[in-house]
Structures are given as C-alpha cells and as structure tokens.
Amino acid sequence: MSYDLVIFDNDGVLVDSEPISNRVLAEYLTELGFPTTIEDSYRDYMGCAAHKVHDVIGERHGATLPQGFDDLFHARVFAAFEQELTPVRGAERLLKTLQQQGVPYCLASSAHHAWIRTALDRTGLRGLLAEERIFSAQDVGVGKPAPDLFLHAARTLGVAPQRCLVIEDSPNGVLAARAAGMDVYGYTALTDPAKLTAAGATGLLADLDLVPALLA
C-alpha cells in the first residue's frame, strides 16, 4: 500500500549515534559503580526515554543516580558527537529522495529535543527536517514503547495512523508503532532481526535505500 506519512526514528535510523551514546552510557554507569557493558546498554536502554536508566538502576541496585546525571551524560555524549557522529549510510540520500518525490516525512524520537537537534546539526541533516516535523517524547511526557509519540506526530500532521509507515531500529519503537496502529519496518543495522520481528515489525530493512520501494 502507499502511505501519506513516513515517520523516522532518529538514533540508529537517521544518525549513527547508538554506538556512541551506548558506549558513553556504559562507561559512565560503570564509573558510578554500576558495571555495564555496551551490550548491556544496547539491551536495556536502546530506544528508550531517558528515565529508563534511572528506573533500571533503581530496580536492580536499589540506588539513585546522582543529581545532574542526565545533564552530564548528555554533555559527554554531545562532546563525543562533535568528534565521531555521522549520518546513517543512505539517510541523507533517502530524505532528499522523499523531498523530491513529494512524500511527507517526519522524525519521532524518545530523545530530548536538545539531543535530537545536536545530532541533526552535527550530521548536516537539520536542513532536511523542518522544525514542525521534529517530535520528541518530551512533547507527550512518555517515550516508546507507549504509542503516544507516534500518535501525536500523526495527529499534528493530520494523517490517520493507518496511513503512516514507521522506520524503527529498536523493539520498543516497533512496539510503539504497532500499538499506534501503524505499519513499521525494522531497520536491522544494529538490532537482531528476530527481536524486531518478535515485536511485531511489518517487515525488515537492511538498507535505507529500500524505503522508497515501500511507498510505491
């Protein structure tokens, strides 16, 4: 079927930030006395809102992260972004293709607005995403796997959920899209395809260049 709106996750789909942010998070948590590998971070936090880190540490260790944890974590990630962050392969080409074809698209991420814009600025993608088409979990007060963010994006842009196609790379994102009543393709660059399928992905993508064919 054709779609009236393509909704992209940001981290891991448009910007190649997941290896950076999960490495920094694992190092910071380990430094604070909560030993964490990058694999642990991918498993527990990828695709989740910021509060998930606090929730997991509280549940597993009965501990509270120090005041200012989020601000310092973001500062460390942003510093790493300046040195390392690049767009996901094919992301810039895909957004330009959609623009040329007149296909509406937007971004919907569990990350904070400051995080999203820092990543888009660093990768040069900011000019391909109009301000009114950037949505954050901050807008709705809850991140994925809740469907609220995707429903908010569709409602704001005047598109029925069943006319939306979501591109996601995390099981939580897939769950959120399915709960919103949207088709969702799982991008498999960093995630086990079986986990995306188990979460309910409509299909799988190994390459962003395959997205236009889904819109025909």
XYZ file of C-alpha atoms in Angstrom:
216
model
C 0.000 0.000 0.000
C 1.031 3.628 -0.327
C 1.367 5.867 2.728
C 0.644 9.506 3.499
C 3.465 9.945 6.028
C 6.801 8.271 6.769
C 7.887 8.562 10.411
C 11.569 8.030 11.173
C 13.188 7.249 14.471
C 16.369 9.292 14.770
C 19.074 7.451 16.735
C 20.265 4.474 14.745
C 17.992 5.199 11.772
C 18.978 8.683 10.573
C 22.059 9.358 12.720
C 24.607 6.713 13.677
C 24.520 7.668 17.342
C 23.730 4.385 19.073
C 27.324 3.051 19.264
C 28.485 6.394 20.664
C 25.733 7.026 23.195
C 25.647 3.444 24.468
C 29.429 3.366 24.889
C 29.370 6.642 26.824
C 26.453 5.462 28.966
C 28.113 2.123 29.773
C 31.338 3.901 30.741
C 29.519 6.432 32.933
C 27.404 3.845 34.763
C 30.475 1.680 35.358
C 32.320 4.728 36.687
C 29.453 5.273 39.158
C 29.713 1.707 40.462
C 27.103 0.003 38.265
C 29.182 -2.224 35.936
C 27.694 -2.026 32.461
C 28.965 -3.201 29.079
C 27.942 -1.630 25.789
C 25.987 -4.817 25.078
C 24.121 -4.333 28.366
C 23.344 -0.768 27.367
C 22.001 -1.801 23.958
C 19.791 -4.427 25.593
C 18.418 -2.299 28.402
C 18.262 1.260 27.089
C 18.317 1.406 23.295
C 15.187 3.113 22.005
C 14.005 4.132 25.482
C 13.365 7.509 27.070
C 15.986 8.911 29.442
C 14.098 7.943 32.599
C 14.609 4.236 31.780
C 18.213 4.421 33.017
C 17.039 5.729 36.386
C 14.307 3.069 36.540
C 16.669 0.178 35.815
C 19.313 1.309 38.313
C 16.624 1.723 40.961
C 15.095 -1.690 40.304
C 18.373 -3.645 40.062
C 20.534 -1.879 42.592
C 18.080 -0.074 44.860
C 20.117 3.034 44.120
C 19.531 6.549 42.836
C 21.724 8.114 40.188
C 23.419 11.337 41.293
C 21.822 14.719 40.795
C 22.797 16.097 37.420
C 23.320 12.639 35.904
C 21.268 13.403 32.786
C 22.978 16.739 32.146
C 26.476 15.305 32.499
C 25.623 12.256 30.396
C 24.263 14.489 27.643
C 27.333 16.725 27.823
C 29.626 13.715 27.428
C 27.597 12.365 24.524
C 27.462 15.747 22.776
C 31.243 16.065 23.110
C 31.639 12.635 21.530
C 29.148 13.564 18.802
C 31.334 16.501 17.829
C 34.218 14.124 17.168
C 32.514 10.993 15.887
C 28.878 11.332 14.790
C 27.922 10.681 11.179
C 24.616 10.119 9.376
C 23.464 6.550 8.910
C 24.538 5.362 5.461
C 21.913 6.383 2.936
C 19.943 8.631 5.313
C 20.706 11.929 3.578
C 20.057 10.431 0.148
C 16.754 8.971 1.339
C 15.439 12.236 2.807
C 16.373 14.113 -0.352
C 14.626 11.477 -2.476
C 11.456 11.758 -0.404
C 11.555 15.540 -0.726
C 11.949 15.309 -4.487
C 9.075 12.843 -4.722
C 6.844 14.970 -2.504
C 6.480 12.257 0.152
C 5.728 13.784 3.599
C 8.007 12.595 6.397
C 8.871 13.488 9.975
C 11.056 12.400 12.891
C 9.744 10.981 16.176
C 12.322 10.134 18.845
C 12.285 9.235 22.524
C 15.312 11.520 22.959
C 15.097 15.092 24.245
C 14.752 17.934 21.760
C 18.280 19.193 22.555
C 19.720 15.743 21.824
C 17.830 15.464 18.528
C 18.904 18.868 17.264
C 22.521 18.395 18.316
C 22.642 15.145 16.351
C 20.942 16.630 13.286
C 23.227 19.671 13.321
C 26.372 17.569 13.639
C 25.389 15.260 10.760
C 24.116 18.008 8.455
C 20.592 16.583 8.343
C 18.931 19.509 10.124
C 18.153 21.286 6.854
C 16.205 18.255 5.648
C 13.815 18.250 8.625
C 11.501 21.217 9.091
C 11.184 22.334 12.711
C 7.483 21.464 12.830
C 8.297 17.893 11.773
C 10.616 17.060 14.678
C 8.842 15.298 17.560
C 10.251 14.218 20.915
C 8.926 12.157 23.812
C 9.189 15.441 25.718
C 6.134 16.563 23.754
C 3.921 13.859 25.238
C 5.609 13.022 28.546
C 6.209 9.350 27.774
C 8.598 7.512 25.483
C 8.378 4.323 23.468
C 7.031 1.613 23.738
C 3.971 3.757 24.510
C 2.245 4.795 21.264
C 1.676 8.401 22.382
C 4.599 9.933 20.485
C 3.688 8.393 17.141
C 0.022 9.251 17.579
C 0.964 12.840 18.459
C 3.095 13.169 15.314
C 0.356 11.779 13.074
C -2.343 13.914 14.685
C -0.243 17.076 14.444
C 0.381 16.481 10.738
C -3.214 15.480 10.068
C -2.567 11.898 8.984
C -4.534 8.840 10.118
C -2.347 6.254 11.925
C -3.139 3.539 9.413
C -1.725 5.770 6.653
C 1.673 6.042 8.374
C 4.811 3.995 7.794
C 7.351 3.966 10.638
C 11.052 3.122 10.242
C 12.489 1.917 13.559
C 15.573 0.087 14.794
C 14.534 -0.939 18.310
C 11.952 -3.403 19.607
C 10.472 -0.652 21.797
C 9.992 1.527 18.736
C 8.335 -1.306 16.851
C 6.016 -1.975 19.793
C 5.096 1.711 19.941
C 4.294 1.879 16.242
C 2.186 -1.267 16.327
C 0.311 -0.011 19.397
C -0.392 3.179 17.433
C -1.924 1.130 14.622
C 0.873 1.897 12.150
C 2.875 -0.281 9.791
C 6.523 -0.417 10.857
C 9.653 -1.725 9.188
C 12.564 -2.700 11.376
C 15.993 -1.410 10.354
C 18.437 -4.182 11.154
C 21.852 -2.493 11.115
C 22.347 -2.816 14.888
C 19.435 -4.944 16.041
C 18.798 -8.661 15.833
C 16.111 -9.033 13.132
C 14.390 -11.713 15.204
C 13.808 -9.205 18.021
C 12.218 -6.712 15.632
C 10.035 -9.420 14.133
C 9.013 -10.637 17.590
C 7.994 -7.078 18.498
C 5.625 -7.065 15.517
C 7.555 -5.458 12.654
C 5.598 -5.482 9.397
C 8.857 -6.171 7.581
C 12.634 -5.729 7.828
C 15.132 -3.427 6.109
C 18.883 -3.880 5.921
C 19.358 -0.751 3.791
C 17.594 2.629 3.853
C 17.732 2.734 0.058
C 14.912 0.162 0.108
C 12.435 2.566 1.739
C 11.167 4.274 -1.469
C 10.070 0.903 -2.847
C 7.721 0.534 0.142
C 5.889 3.681 -0.913
C 5.059 2.638 -4.446
